[in-house]
Amino acid sequence: MKKEIHPKYKKMIINCACGNIINIFSTLNKKNLNVDVCFKCHPFYTGKQRVISQGGRIEQFNKKFSIV
């Protein structure tokens, strides 16, 4: 196996806009990373997700013109 071909694996701190701090290891050459959403504030993970079911074009046409 060749030596010195793999990237360095360093500790990294992720700061979320909600104030959550996550410590991970990564191959990125950054010490800190700022994100807008994380698993503690994202609607999918918190259960506050809205379900939008609009249907396709045919369903919308049938609903609009009352054709069943």
Short mmCIF file of N, CA and C in Angstrom, two decimals, residues 16-65:
data_model
loop_
_atom_site.label_atom_id
_atom_site.label_comp_id
_atom_site.label_asym_id
_atom_site.label_seq_id
_atom_site.Cartn_x
_atom_site.Cartn_y
_atom_site.Cartn_z
N CYS A 16 -24.33 25.34 13.90
CA CYS A 16 -25.62 25.55 13.25
C CYS A 16 -26.17 26.92 13.63
N ALA A 17 -27.06 27.45 12.81
CA ALA A 17 -27.67 28.75 13.08
C ALA A 17 -28.54 28.72 14.33
N CYS A 18 -29.03 27.52 14.71
CA CYS A 18 -29.87 27.41 15.91
C CYS A 18 -29.04 27.38 17.19
N GLY A 19 -27.71 27.31 17.06
CA GLY A 19 -26.83 27.30 18.23
C GLY A 19 -26.28 25.93 18.56
N ASN A 20 -26.69 24.91 17.84
CA ASN A 20 -26.19 23.55 18.06
C ASN A 20 -24.76 23.44 17.56
N ILE A 21 -23.90 22.78 18.34
CA ILE A 21 -22.51 22.56 17.96
C ILE A 21 -22.28 21.07 17.83
N ILE A 22 -21.74 20.65 16.68
CA ILE A 22 -21.50 19.25 16.40
C ILE A 22 -20.00 19.06 16.16
N ASN A 23 -19.39 18.10 16.86
CA ASN A 23 -17.98 17.77 16.67
C ASN A 23 -17.89 16.50 15.84
N ILE A 24 -17.17 16.58 14.72
CA ILE A 24 -17.01 15.42 13.85
C ILE A 24 -15.55 15.35 13.40
N PHE A 25 -15.23 14.28 12.68
CA PHE A 25 -13.94 14.16 12.01
C PHE A 25 -14.19 14.21 10.52
N SER A 26 -13.33 14.91 9.79
CA SER A 26 -13.54 15.11 8.36
C SER A 26 -12.20 15.24 7.64
N THR A 27 -12.25 15.08 6.32
CA THR A 27 -11.07 15.28 5.50
C THR A 27 -11.01 16.67 4.89
N LEU A 28 -12.00 17.52 5.19
CA LEU A 28 -11.97 18.90 4.72
C LEU A 28 -10.84 19.66 5.38
N ASN A 29 -10.30 20.65 4.69
CA ASN A 29 -9.20 21.44 5.24
C ASN A 29 -9.71 22.65 6.00
N LYS A 30 -10.83 22.50 6.70
CA LYS A 30 -11.39 23.59 7.50
C LYS A 30 -11.44 23.14 8.95
N LYS A 31 -11.37 24.12 9.85
CA LYS A 31 -11.51 23.81 11.26
C LYS A 31 -12.96 23.95 11.70
N ASN A 32 -13.66 24.95 11.14
CA ASN A 32 -15.05 25.22 11.47
C ASN A 32 -15.89 25.26 10.21
N LEU A 33 -17.17 24.88 10.35
CA LEU A 33 -18.12 24.94 9.25
C LEU A 33 -19.44 25.47 9.81
N ASN A 34 -20.00 26.48 9.16
CA ASN A 34 -21.27 27.05 9.59
C ASN A 34 -22.37 26.56 8.65
N VAL A 35 -23.48 26.05 9.23
CA VAL A 35 -24.60 25.56 8.44
C VAL A 35 -25.88 26.26 8.89
N ASP A 36 -26.90 26.25 8.03
CA ASP A 36 -28.17 26.90 8.34
C ASP A 36 -29.09 26.00 9.14
N VAL A 37 -29.11 24.71 8.84
CA VAL A 37 -29.98 23.77 9.54
C VAL A 37 -29.19 22.52 9.92
N CYS A 38 -29.62 21.87 10.99
CA CYS A 38 -29.02 20.62 11.43
C CYS A 38 -30.15 19.66 11.80
N PHE A 39 -29.79 18.52 12.35
CA PHE A 39 -30.81 17.53 12.68
C PHE A 39 -31.68 17.95 13.86
N LYS A 40 -31.26 18.93 14.64
CA LYS A 40 -32.08 19.39 15.77
C LYS A 40 -33.08 20.47 15.38
N CYS A 41 -32.86 21.16 14.26
CA CYS A 41 -33.77 22.24 13.89
C CYS A 41 -34.43 22.03 12.53
N HIS A 42 -34.04 21.02 11.77
CA HIS A 42 -34.64 20.77 10.45
C HIS A 42 -36.05 20.20 10.62
N PRO A 43 -37.05 20.71 9.89
CA PRO A 43 -38.44 20.26 10.04
C PRO A 43 -38.64 18.76 9.82
N PHE A 44 -37.87 18.14 8.97
CA PHE A 44 -38.03 16.71 8.72
C PHE A 44 -37.71 15.89 9.96
N TYR A 45 -36.67 16.28 10.69
CA TYR A 45 -36.24 15.52 11.86
C TYR A 45 -37.00 15.91 13.12
N THR A 46 -37.56 17.12 13.18
CA THR A 46 -38.27 17.55 14.38
C THR A 46 -39.75 17.18 14.35
N GLY A 47 -40.26 16.73 13.23
CA GLY A 47 -41.66 16.34 13.13
C GLY A 47 -42.59 17.49 12.80
N LYS A 48 -42.07 18.62 12.45
CA LYS A 48 -42.88 19.80 12.13
C LYS A 48 -43.00 20.00 10.62
N GLN A 49 -42.78 18.94 9.88
CA GLN A 49 -42.80 19.00 8.42
C GLN A 49 -44.24 19.08 7.91
N ARG A 50 -44.45 19.93 6.91
CA ARG A 50 -45.76 20.02 6.27
C ARG A 50 -45.80 19.03 5.12
N VAL A 51 -46.91 18.33 5.00
CA VAL A 51 -47.07 17.39 3.90
C VAL A 51 -47.87 18.09 2.81
N ILE A 52 -47.27 18.26 1.66
CA ILE A 52 -47.92 18.93 0.54
C ILE A 52 -48.17 17.88 -0.53
N SER A 53 -49.44 17.59 -0.75
CA SER A 53 -49.80 16.62 -1.78
C SER A 53 -50.72 17.31 -2.77
N GLN A 54 -50.13 17.80 -3.84
CA GLN A 54 -50.91 18.55 -4.81
C GLN A 54 -51.42 17.68 -5.94
N GLY A 55 -50.83 16.53 -6.13
CA GLY A 55 -51.24 15.67 -7.22
C GLY A 55 -50.64 16.10 -8.53
N GLY A 56 -50.91 15.33 -9.56
CA GLY A 56 -50.39 15.62 -10.88
C GLY A 56 -51.30 16.53 -11.67
N ARG A 57 -50.96 16.74 -12.92
CA ARG A 57 -51.73 17.64 -13.78
C ARG A 57 -53.12 17.09 -14.07
N ILE A 58 -53.24 15.78 -14.24
CA ILE A 58 -54.55 15.18 -14.55
C ILE A 58 -55.48 15.32 -13.35
N GLU A 59 -54.96 15.08 -12.14
CA GLU A 59 -55.80 15.23 -10.94
C GLU A 59 -56.24 16.67 -10.75
N GLN A 60 -55.35 17.61 -11.02
CA GLN A 60 -55.71 19.03 -10.89
C GLN A 60 -56.77 19.41 -11.93
N PHE A 61 -56.64 18.92 -13.16
CA PHE A 61 -57.62 19.21 -14.20
C PHE A 61 -58.98 18.63 -13.83
N ASN A 62 -59.00 17.39 -13.37
CA ASN A 62 -60.27 16.75 -12.99
C ASN A 62 -60.91 17.47 -11.81
N LYS A 63 -60.13 17.92 -10.87
CA LYS A 63 -60.66 18.65 -9.73
C LYS A 63 -61.23 20.00 -10.16
N LYS A 64 -60.54 20.67 -11.08
CA LYS A 64 -60.95 21.99 -11.53
C LYS A 64 -62.24 21.94 -12.32
N PHE A 65 -62.40 20.93 -13.18
CA PHE A 65 -63.57 20.85 -14.04
C PHE A 65 -64.58 19.79 -13.59
#
